[in-house]
Amino acid sequence: METTAEAVPAADQEQTATPSPATRSTLSLDKEKFSSHNASLEDLNVDAAGGAALAVSTQGAEPEQPVERHDKVNKNTLLIVLSLCVCVFLSALDQTIITTAIPVIAGEFHSPSAYTWIGSSYMLASASFLPSWGKFSDIWGRKPVLLAAAVLFMIGSVLCAAANGIVLMLVGRVLQGLGAGGQLGLVNVTISDIVTVRQRGLYLSYVGMTWAAASAVGPVLGGVFTGMAKWGWRFCFIINIPVGFVAILGLIFFLHLESSTISLWDGLKRVDWLGTSCIVTGVILFLLALEFGGISHPWNSPIVLCFLIFGIALLIFFVFVEYRIATLPVMPLRLFNHRTNVSSYLVGFCHGFVFIAGCYFLPLYFQAARGDTPLMSGVYVLPYVISLSLMSGLTGFLISKTGQYQYLVWGGAVVQAIGVGLVVMLDRKSSWAEVIIFQLIMGTGSGPLFQAPLIAIHSTINPKDVATATSTFAFLRTLGTALAISLGLTLFQNGMSKQAGQELVEKVGEEAMQRITGMSASASVEWVKKLPDVQRFGAQDAYAKGMKGMWWFFLGIALVAVVCSVGIGKHHLSQKLTSAQPVKDRKKVKEEKEGVAV
């Protein structure tokens, strides 16, 4: 049952050491709302006199308790947000910078499957471990865990840049994915700790704009680097090292949060290892089944069926573990007790599908169906990502000024679906007006869906659940992007395979038909460009036709997002900062530094 706006913002009630009757009433409502296991009335108690994080027991209590403050945004906050945005920039850049370089990498490594695995291994690692990062930050603190994720990402970048074969490349991509998942999840969590719910729309829009900007720059940079030399694609990973170093320095010097001090061993004892292992293994097996099915193995092959069955079984068991067994669950099921939350999570999941489809498959369309270079394919995607970026920023501004988010979600979902429906119509001969306008519409709809659904979730949850709720949202969105790449490529390969036959042979020749309709369809994009005009045009028409089924699938996902958005209700956005790990005041930071110096 939907909770009224007045009953939600417990953080807006004045809190003292001895709660007033009105406060007790509000706390009572919150207790009923979060009555699932691990939520109790005491979880909402705060120390208004001290304004610091409460001491926590090492025996089963949540690592941090919410603390109410009235801090205003200052210069240090902006520097923190800037450092966090650099982390997001790296993670988002790495998703798209390789889209224009993958055909070249696949050709250099002589690996037809490289087109699939270079992208999917990154997304698979990012999605499977993402829920755990939020709980780790609850236990050991946001800053050390975020720094660990950033370092892990940089190690993966070094391995990818130095890769001399597909195996080392994939190892590096997995490490990058692990680090990127931590960065993407914890950036939003940290911003939620340092600004109010009302302000989060604005600051999370900066994150969304950064993500979109990186997505815009990524394909262009990838094209520039790829065109520099045969080995130029390595700069797609080298660029992460200096930029990542700047991000780490920013976090070290500017990010100072109140958090419990706990040893590594005591923290390890608090981790929900059973739940973590279930969701990580389950997601990996499930995604591997989708990777193999219909591409390297038939859908009814033993390996695909085993991965699919055991993956789904582990995910079901994960739900049971979180509900009945885990003391400190990595994904508390109380997060799904509210209709607005469930609807927002589903919208975020669907948005992950559609957003990455534009960033990942539009460059493929330009290279395969129109014969453009990797560089120009990145340039031609700019209308999509620029419109997306601008709408993300405008959405955050409107939320912070008006406190309204639900109409932005509704409108964004509808416009996004219209845009995807128009993209289905693209072929080799589509005019540039169609290409640009269709992308602008799709980006305009996708932009508001970056932060608005997350703000809706924050408006209904207990402040101490911000980390797990935000990580869960990031997990579902990242899972959507991973599934989009896997399923999208599967549908594309199937669409190409269905065209094999005498009719295509007459247009492109026997050799070309074998290459573009087999496992090497994606890896043959550059080879097709060398064919005579008649054969090349026939192959490009086949590529455009092969992508139709994939775009219809993404249209279906976009329509699901429209339906789910209807369930998002209107709730009050608090203008008081209630944080589990608030920013330390400057005096305390200075005293701590002087103490270390002594």
XYZ file of C-alpha atoms in Angstrom:
598
model
C 0.000 0.000 0.000
C 1.409 3.405 -0.980
C 2.568 5.526 1.957
C 1.440 9.138 2.010
C 3.963 11.870 1.522
C 3.522 13.142 5.058
C 4.327 9.822 6.674
C 7.633 9.278 4.930
C 10.131 11.983 5.834
C 11.095 10.918 9.342
C 14.288 12.880 8.856
C 12.299 16.130 8.743
C 11.076 15.697 12.321
C 13.131 17.530 14.947
C 15.022 14.903 16.937
C 16.319 15.240 20.490
C 17.732 12.908 23.074
C 14.183 12.428 24.410
C 11.787 12.215 21.463
C 8.625 14.272 21.598
C 5.225 12.588 21.190
C 5.107 13.746 17.575
C 8.507 12.251 16.915
C 7.503 9.002 18.586
C 4.512 8.877 16.274
C 6.708 9.352 13.224
C 9.167 6.747 14.442
C 6.301 4.371 15.033
C 5.216 4.762 11.437
C 8.773 4.150 10.280
C 8.979 1.069 12.441
C 5.868 -0.340 10.794
C 7.160 0.505 7.349
C 10.538 -1.123 7.907
C 9.338 -3.950 10.135
C 11.092 -6.665 8.122
C 14.015 -8.454 9.734
C 17.067 -6.338 10.702
C 14.969 -3.148 10.987
C 13.987 -1.901 14.396
C 12.931 1.311 16.075
C 16.376 1.735 17.594
C 17.881 1.949 14.087
C 16.382 5.423 13.793
C 17.819 6.869 17.042
C 20.326 9.639 16.545
C 22.621 11.700 18.728
C 21.456 15.221 18.020
C 23.748 16.689 20.652
C 26.964 15.374 19.185
C 26.003 15.129 15.531
C 28.559 12.363 15.041
C 28.154 8.749 14.107
C 26.999 6.578 16.974
C 29.220 3.829 18.282
C 28.287 0.445 16.951
C 28.578 -2.995 18.390
C 30.503 -5.575 16.465
C 27.877 -8.173 17.146
C 25.304 -8.041 14.381
C 24.339 -4.343 14.432
C 24.253 -2.310 11.261
C 27.689 -0.743 10.768
C 26.402 2.833 10.733
C 23.390 4.677 12.119
C 21.838 7.684 10.371
C 22.846 11.067 11.736
C 20.866 14.248 11.100
C 22.784 17.363 10.200
C 22.027 20.731 8.690
C 25.271 21.241 6.782
C 25.161 23.438 3.711
C 26.934 22.575 0.504
C 30.421 24.141 0.553
C 33.589 24.199 -1.510
C 34.818 20.919 -0.044
C 31.551 19.223 -1.020
C 31.985 20.384 -4.596
C 35.557 19.057 -4.656
C 34.318 15.700 -3.356
C 31.634 15.561 -6.038
C 34.212 16.480 -8.689
C 36.477 13.611 -7.576
C 33.530 11.231 -7.576
C 32.541 12.334 -11.066
C 36.051 11.529 -12.289
C 35.550 7.973 -10.981
C 32.257 7.749 -12.858
C 33.868 9.188 -15.972
C 36.444 6.388 -15.996
C 33.907 3.630 -15.455
C 31.519 4.970 -18.092
C 34.301 5.758 -20.557
C 35.527 2.188 -20.393
C 32.111 0.888 -21.420
C 32.016 2.868 -24.649
C 35.576 3.735 -25.654
C 36.112 0.179 -26.865
C 32.916 0.007 -28.935
C 34.689 1.526 -31.928
C 37.910 -0.380 -31.234
C 36.533 -3.886 -30.673
C 36.401 -4.842 -34.381
C 40.097 -3.943 -34.653
C 40.999 -5.788 -31.437
C 39.035 -8.852 -32.525
C 40.863 -8.833 -35.838
C 44.307 -8.434 -34.244
C 43.725 -11.294 -31.805
C 42.091 -13.423 -34.533
C 39.208 -14.098 -32.168
C 35.650 -13.927 -33.590
C 34.264 -14.176 -30.047
C 36.279 -11.160 -28.890
C 33.511 -8.762 -29.957
C 31.197 -10.414 -27.453
C 33.571 -11.153 -24.607
C 35.546 -7.913 -24.420
C 32.357 -6.039 -23.620
C 30.495 -8.743 -21.755
C 33.319 -9.781 -19.410
C 33.492 -6.210 -18.136
C 29.755 -5.968 -17.606
C 29.504 -9.461 -16.125
C 32.118 -8.734 -13.445
C 30.655 -5.310 -12.747
C 27.099 -6.576 -12.321
C 27.793 -9.730 -10.311
C 29.840 -8.070 -7.553
C 28.092 -4.700 -7.434
C 25.618 -5.494 -4.597
C 28.508 -6.426 -2.298
C 30.262 -3.067 -2.637
C 27.474 -1.228 -0.826
C 27.559 -3.607 2.140
C 31.375 -3.476 2.235
C 31.154 0.319 2.493
C 28.699 -0.013 5.385
C 31.214 -2.189 7.213
C 34.601 -0.599 6.457
C 33.497 2.879 5.386
C 32.868 4.548 2.035
C 36.340 6.007 1.497
C 38.585 2.919 1.880
C 36.226 0.718 -0.127
C 35.876 3.297 -2.903
C 39.658 3.675 -3.059
C 40.033 -0.107 -3.283
C 37.627 -0.171 -6.228
C 39.540 2.624 -7.987
C 42.883 0.836 -7.552
C 41.415 -2.440 -8.813
C 40.117 -0.645 -11.898
C 43.561 0.795 -12.629
C 45.252 -2.610 -12.304
C 42.810 -4.004 -14.851
C 43.538 -1.089 -17.184
C 47.272 -1.819 -17.071
C 46.676 -5.484 -17.947
C 44.415 -4.591 -20.877
C 46.904 -2.067 -22.235
C 49.687 -4.668 -22.095
C 47.607 -7.607 -23.391
C 49.219 -9.715 -26.108
C 46.294 -12.093 -26.456
C 42.610 -12.462 -25.742
C 43.155 -14.283 -22.405
C 45.127 -11.487 -20.735
C 42.733 -8.957 -22.243
C 39.753 -10.692 -20.636
C 41.514 -10.962 -17.249
C 42.103 -7.226 -17.350
C 38.520 -6.539 -18.397
C 37.216 -8.594 -15.482
C 39.343 -6.607 -13.003
C 38.206 -3.384 -14.632
C 34.606 -4.510 -14.299
C 35.034 -5.315 -10.609
C 36.507 -1.886 -9.929
C 34.002 -0.072 -12.124
C 31.107 -1.730 -10.317
C 32.433 -0.462 -7.001
C 32.950 3.036 -8.358
C 29.540 3.309 -10.020
C 27.709 2.007 -6.962
C 29.612 3.877 -4.259
C 29.695 7.244 -6.010
C 25.916 7.546 -5.719
C 26.047 6.231 -2.145
C 28.663 8.800 -1.145
C 26.747 11.672 -2.719
C 23.696 10.515 -0.777
C 25.769 10.803 2.410
C 26.857 14.384 1.831
C 23.722 16.105 0.441
C 20.005 16.050 1.269
C 17.417 14.020 -0.629
C 16.121 17.219 -2.249
C 19.637 18.200 -3.381
C 20.509 14.709 -4.595
C 18.590 15.205 -7.810
C 20.970 18.013 -8.770
C 24.187 16.317 -7.705
C 23.224 12.926 -9.087
C 22.470 14.717 -12.347
C 26.128 15.739 -12.405
C 26.928 12.040 -12.205
C 24.458 11.327 -15.004
C 25.900 14.109 -17.149
C 29.406 12.810 -16.507
C 28.326 9.313 -17.496
C 26.705 10.639 -20.657
C 29.698 12.856 -21.482
C 32.051 9.897 -21.091
C 29.742 7.865 -23.281
C 29.883 10.632 -25.884
C 33.643 11.047 -25.764
C 34.305 7.295 -25.539
C 33.459 6.216 -29.098
C 35.217 9.281 -30.528
C 38.383 8.689 -28.497
C 38.230 5.016 -29.363
C 38.049 5.908 -33.028
C 40.928 8.398 -32.738
C 43.153 5.934 -30.908
C 42.268 3.076 -33.239
C 43.071 5.175 -36.291
C 46.453 6.337 -34.962
C 48.235 3.056 -35.570
C 47.702 -0.685 -35.560
C 48.347 -0.739 -31.819
C 46.520 2.530 -31.159
C 43.621 0.743 -29.447
C 45.878 0.244 -26.400
C 45.479 3.932 -25.579
C 41.816 3.163 -24.842
C 43.141 1.633 -21.619
C 46.288 3.687 -21.054
C 44.173 6.833 -20.701
C 42.615 5.403 -17.528
C 45.915 5.416 -15.636
C 46.650 9.173 -15.312
C 42.978 10.094 -14.980
C 42.477 7.382 -12.360
C 45.476 8.656 -10.420
C 43.900 12.125 -10.275
C 40.626 10.630 -9.004
C 42.404 8.685 -6.261
C 44.293 11.786 -5.104
C 41.046 13.745 -4.975
C 39.386 11.105 -2.810
C 42.378 10.918 -0.465
C 42.612 14.666 0.132
C 38.967 15.780 0.055
C 36.743 12.875 1.111
C 36.600 12.669 4.918
C 33.540 10.873 6.305
C 32.463 9.772 9.760
C 32.585 5.977 9.869
C 33.126 3.220 12.375
C 36.657 1.960 12.919
C 36.723 -1.787 12.534
C 39.481 -4.287 11.894
C 39.638 -6.241 8.673
C 38.971 -9.486 10.509
C 35.942 -8.196 12.416
C 34.589 -6.730 9.199
C 35.000 -10.008 7.357
C 32.894 -11.720 10.017
C 30.029 -9.339 9.260
C 29.946 -9.983 5.531
C 27.001 -11.992 4.222
C 29.270 -14.537 2.555
C 26.529 -17.025 1.729
C 24.355 -14.399 0.093
C 27.313 -12.811 -1.687
C 28.542 -16.116 -3.114
C 25.023 -17.040 -4.245
C 24.343 -13.821 -6.119
C 27.829 -13.581 -7.648
C 27.867 -17.190 -8.852
C 24.222 -17.105 -9.902
C 24.609 -13.959 -11.994
C 27.813 -15.228 -13.619
C 26.291 -18.596 -14.559
C 23.116 -16.953 -15.851
C 25.019 -14.466 -18.006
C 27.382 -17.152 -19.279
C 24.380 -19.181 -20.409
C 23.168 -16.178 -22.384
C 26.658 -15.633 -23.814
C 26.959 -19.219 -25.048
C 23.362 -19.853 -26.080
C 22.763 -19.558 -29.797
C 26.317 -18.366 -30.508
C 29.041 -20.823 -29.523
C 26.639 -23.533 -28.321
C 23.023 -24.443 -29.162
C 20.426 -23.386 -26.598
C 19.647 -27.030 -25.835
C 23.297 -27.999 -25.306
C 24.204 -29.437 -21.859
C 26.550 -26.588 -20.931
C 24.000 -23.869 -21.676
C 21.194 -25.690 -19.874
C 23.395 -26.403 -16.838
C 24.551 -22.799 -16.553
C 21.011 -21.518 -16.991
C 19.375 -23.914 -14.516
C 22.030 -23.619 -11.814
C 22.260 -19.854 -12.259
C 18.524 -19.366 -11.769
C 18.501 -21.852 -8.870
C 21.269 -19.949 -7.078
C 19.464 -16.637 -7.551
C 16.297 -18.131 -6.069
C 18.311 -19.541 -3.164
C 19.869 -16.086 -2.722
C 16.411 -14.634 -2.081
C 15.795 -17.315 0.561
C 19.166 -16.604 2.203
C 18.449 -12.879 2.399
C 14.985 -13.509 3.829
C 15.662 -16.284 6.333
C 19.361 -16.806 6.991
C 21.487 -13.661 6.617
C 21.977 -11.512 9.719
C 23.253 -8.538 7.731
C 21.923 -9.251 4.225
C 23.725 -7.823 1.236
C 20.336 -6.988 -0.305
C 17.651 -6.645 2.421
C 14.269 -7.688 1.074
C 12.627 -4.814 2.951
C 13.844 -2.654 0.071
C 11.156 -4.272 -2.072
C 8.254 -3.753 0.336
C 7.194 -0.494 -1.314
C 5.464 -0.176 -4.686
C 7.455 2.915 -5.611
C 10.716 1.101 -4.880
C 9.820 -1.960 -6.948
C 8.668 0.195 -9.862
C 11.800 2.350 -9.691
C 14.083 -0.676 -9.619
C 12.349 -2.105 -12.688
C 12.592 1.210 -14.544
C 16.316 1.366 -13.732
C 16.765 -2.215 -14.935
C 15.029 -1.477 -18.240
C 16.908 1.801 -18.622
C 20.186 -0.113 -18.374
C 19.072 -2.152 -21.391
C 18.081 0.767 -23.572
C 20.821 3.214 -22.612
C 23.682 0.836 -23.379
C 21.949 -0.277 -26.580
C 22.384 3.222 -27.939
C 26.001 3.534 -26.805
C 27.032 0.026 -27.835
C 25.037 -0.842 -30.942
C 24.620 2.500 -32.711
C 28.390 2.586 -33.457
C 28.043 -0.954 -34.804
C 25.191 0.238 -37.033
C 27.311 3.066 -38.454
C 30.329 0.830 -39.066
C 28.516 -2.264 -40.341
C 25.453 -0.882 -42.139
C 26.868 2.421 -43.405
C 30.569 1.587 -43.777
C 31.850 4.382 -41.537
C 35.212 4.387 -39.795
C 35.470 3.745 -36.041
C 36.201 7.441 -35.491
C 33.218 8.696 -37.466
C 30.901 6.116 -35.931
C 31.743 7.671 -32.577
C 31.079 11.169 -33.893
C 27.727 10.134 -35.344
C 26.495 8.930 -31.936
C 26.969 12.408 -30.438
C 23.328 13.507 -30.975
C 22.207 10.650 -28.723
C 24.656 11.156 -25.888
C 24.590 14.968 -25.928
C 20.793 15.088 -25.716
C 20.930 12.454 -22.997
C 23.500 14.469 -21.036
C 21.586 17.737 -21.278
C 18.315 16.127 -20.208
C 20.022 14.441 -17.268
C 21.278 17.813 -16.041
C 17.934 19.527 -16.602
C 16.143 16.734 -14.735
C 18.382 17.114 -11.689
C 17.851 20.876 -11.668
C 14.064 20.496 -11.866
C 13.993 17.920 -9.055
C 16.078 20.107 -6.726
C 13.915 23.162 -7.447
C 10.449 21.602 -7.435
C 10.785 18.392 -5.441
C 8.904 16.600 -8.238
C 10.276 13.519 -9.946
C 7.442 11.207 -10.983
C 6.358 13.194 -14.068
C 9.957 13.265 -15.247
C 10.152 9.471 -14.986
C 6.846 9.012 -16.810
C 7.732 11.431 -19.595
C 11.249 10.084 -19.979
C 10.073 6.484 -20.297
C 7.491 7.370 -22.958
C 9.856 9.505 -25.061
C 12.593 6.875 -24.769
C 10.239 4.206 -26.142
C 9.286 6.461 -29.052
C 12.955 7.031 -29.847
C 13.799 3.319 -29.838
C 10.791 2.627 -32.043
C 12.100 5.117 -34.586
C 15.617 3.633 -34.492
C 14.108 0.309 -35.599
C 13.466 1.956 -38.977
C 17.126 2.766 -39.696
C 18.801 1.046 -42.651
C 21.738 1.664 -44.990
C 19.920 4.375 -46.939
C 18.382 6.293 -44.018
C 18.816 10.048 -44.367
C 21.007 11.998 -41.973
C 17.961 13.922 -40.794
C 16.368 10.644 -39.696
C 19.562 9.409 -38.046
C 20.025 12.607 -36.029
C 16.384 13.215 -35.068
C 15.796 9.619 -33.996
C 18.871 9.761 -31.760
C 17.833 13.097 -30.258
C 14.424 11.710 -29.311
C 15.912 8.558 -27.822
C 18.482 10.537 -25.801
C 15.908 13.056 -24.586
C 13.852 10.230 -23.115
C 16.781 8.323 -21.653
C 18.333 11.299 -19.816
C 15.757 11.718 -17.006
C 15.925 8.014 -16.140
C 19.465 8.180 -14.776
C 18.731 9.724 -11.390
C 14.962 10.299 -11.067
C 14.076 6.644 -10.239
C 16.844 6.560 -7.605
C 15.505 9.748 -6.014
C 12.095 8.071 -5.820
C 13.672 5.169 -3.921
C 15.517 7.497 -1.529
C 12.252 9.268 -0.733
C 10.769 6.104 0.808
C 13.622 4.282 2.561
C 15.193 4.439 5.999
C 18.389 6.553 5.784
C 20.491 3.667 7.085
C 19.460 1.631 4.015
C 20.773 4.189 1.514
C 23.944 2.221 0.715
C 22.222 -1.106 0.091
C 19.288 0.526 -1.728
C 21.595 2.532 -3.985
C 23.871 -0.444 -4.663
C 20.837 -2.559 -5.490
C 19.653 0.067 -7.977
C 23.113 0.236 -9.548
C 23.253 -3.568 -9.632
C 19.952 -3.900 -11.474
C 20.873 -1.189 -13.961
C 24.290 -2.753 -14.570
C 22.699 -6.185 -14.875
C 20.421 -4.682 -17.504
C 23.401 -3.363 -19.453
C 25.170 -6.733 -19.253
C 22.065 -8.554 -20.446
C 21.589 -5.986 -23.203
C 25.047 -6.624 -24.614
C 24.731 -10.409 -24.378
C 21.188 -10.681 -25.691
C 21.690 -7.912 -28.233
C 24.690 -9.626 -29.786
C 22.875 -12.971 -29.716
C 19.899 -11.472 -31.534
C 22.218 -9.758 -34.008
C 24.066 -13.009 -34.731
C 20.769 -14.845 -35.128
C 19.499 -12.117 -37.442
C 22.589 -12.495 -39.604
C 22.439 -16.305 -39.597
C 18.838 -16.298 -40.834
C 19.925 -14.509 -44.009
C 22.293 -17.285 -45.095
C 21.181 -18.698 -48.435
C 21.356 -18.417 -52.201
C 19.735 -14.972 -52.299
C 22.515 -13.454 -50.198
C 25.170 -15.375 -52.163
C 23.957 -13.691 -55.355
C 24.403 -10.278 -53.734
C 27.720 -10.661 -51.927
C 29.337 -13.902 -53.077
C 29.908 -17.206 -51.305
C 32.893 -16.144 -49.191
C 31.272 -12.946 -47.958
C 28.042 -14.776 -47.182
C 29.916 -17.319 -45.050
C 31.741 -14.598 -43.126
C 28.881 -12.229 -42.366
C 26.330 -14.904 -41.477
C 28.584 -16.994 -39.259
C 30.291 -16.505 -35.909
C 32.555 -13.852 -37.421
C 29.777 -11.447 -38.455
C 30.889 -8.716 -36.037
C 34.589 -9.306 -36.619
C 34.106 -9.063 -40.409
C 32.934 -5.446 -40.413
C 36.324 -4.070 -41.473
C 36.786 -6.850 -44.046
C 33.474 -5.996 -45.729
C 34.650 -2.429 -46.364
C 37.276 -3.767 -48.785
C 34.733 -5.495 -51.045
C 33.669 -4.063 -54.442
C 30.766 -1.619 -54.235
C 28.024 -4.037 -55.279
C 29.075 -6.711 -52.799
C 29.746 -4.154 -50.073
C 26.298 -2.601 -50.401
C 24.713 -6.048 -50.289
C 26.624 -6.933 -47.123
C 25.722 -3.600 -45.510
C 22.052 -4.148 -46.294
C 22.350 -7.569 -44.668
C 23.912 -6.023 -41.552
C 21.122 -3.453 -41.268
C 18.491 -6.160 -41.697
C 20.244 -8.373 -39.148
C 19.985 -5.625 -36.522
C 16.218 -5.186 -36.895
C 15.287 -8.003 -34.522
C 17.680 -6.634 -31.918
C 16.118 -3.162 -32.046
C 12.603 -4.628 -31.804
C 13.716 -6.409 -28.639
C 14.995 -3.159 -27.118
C 11.716 -1.462 -28.043
C 9.891 -4.131 -26.039
C 12.124 -3.425 -23.031
C 11.483 0.321 -23.382
C 7.723 -0.313 -23.350
C 8.097 -2.387 -20.173
C 9.777 0.652 -18.588
C 6.755 2.774 -19.533
C 4.395 0.347 -17.799
C 6.592 0.095 -14.687
C 6.923 3.874 -14.369
C 3.196 4.145 -13.645
C 3.811 2.504 -10.252
C 6.112 5.285 -9.042
C 4.277 7.444 -6.519
C 4.785 10.979 -5.265
C 6.687 11.416 -1.983
C 8.219 14.241 -0.010
C 11.919 14.969 -0.586
C 13.601 15.910 2.689
C 15.666 19.099 2.828
C 17.604 17.957 5.911
C 20.724 15.851 5.701
C 20.314 12.503 7.445
C 23.422 10.484 6.765
C 24.922 7.201 7.926
C 28.451 8.452 7.224
C 28.364 12.291 7.208
C 31.255 14.526 6.198
C 33.662 15.322 9.026
C 33.926 18.990 9.923
C 37.174 20.705 9.006
C 38.257 21.188 12.610
C 38.053 17.469 13.317
C 39.950 16.588 10.147
C 42.668 19.092 11.077
C 42.946 17.683 14.603
C 43.252 14.144 13.252
C 46.015 15.188 10.846
C 47.893 16.977 13.633
C 47.535 13.890 15.813
C 49.049 11.724 13.094
C 51.889 14.204 12.602
C 52.703 14.142 16.322
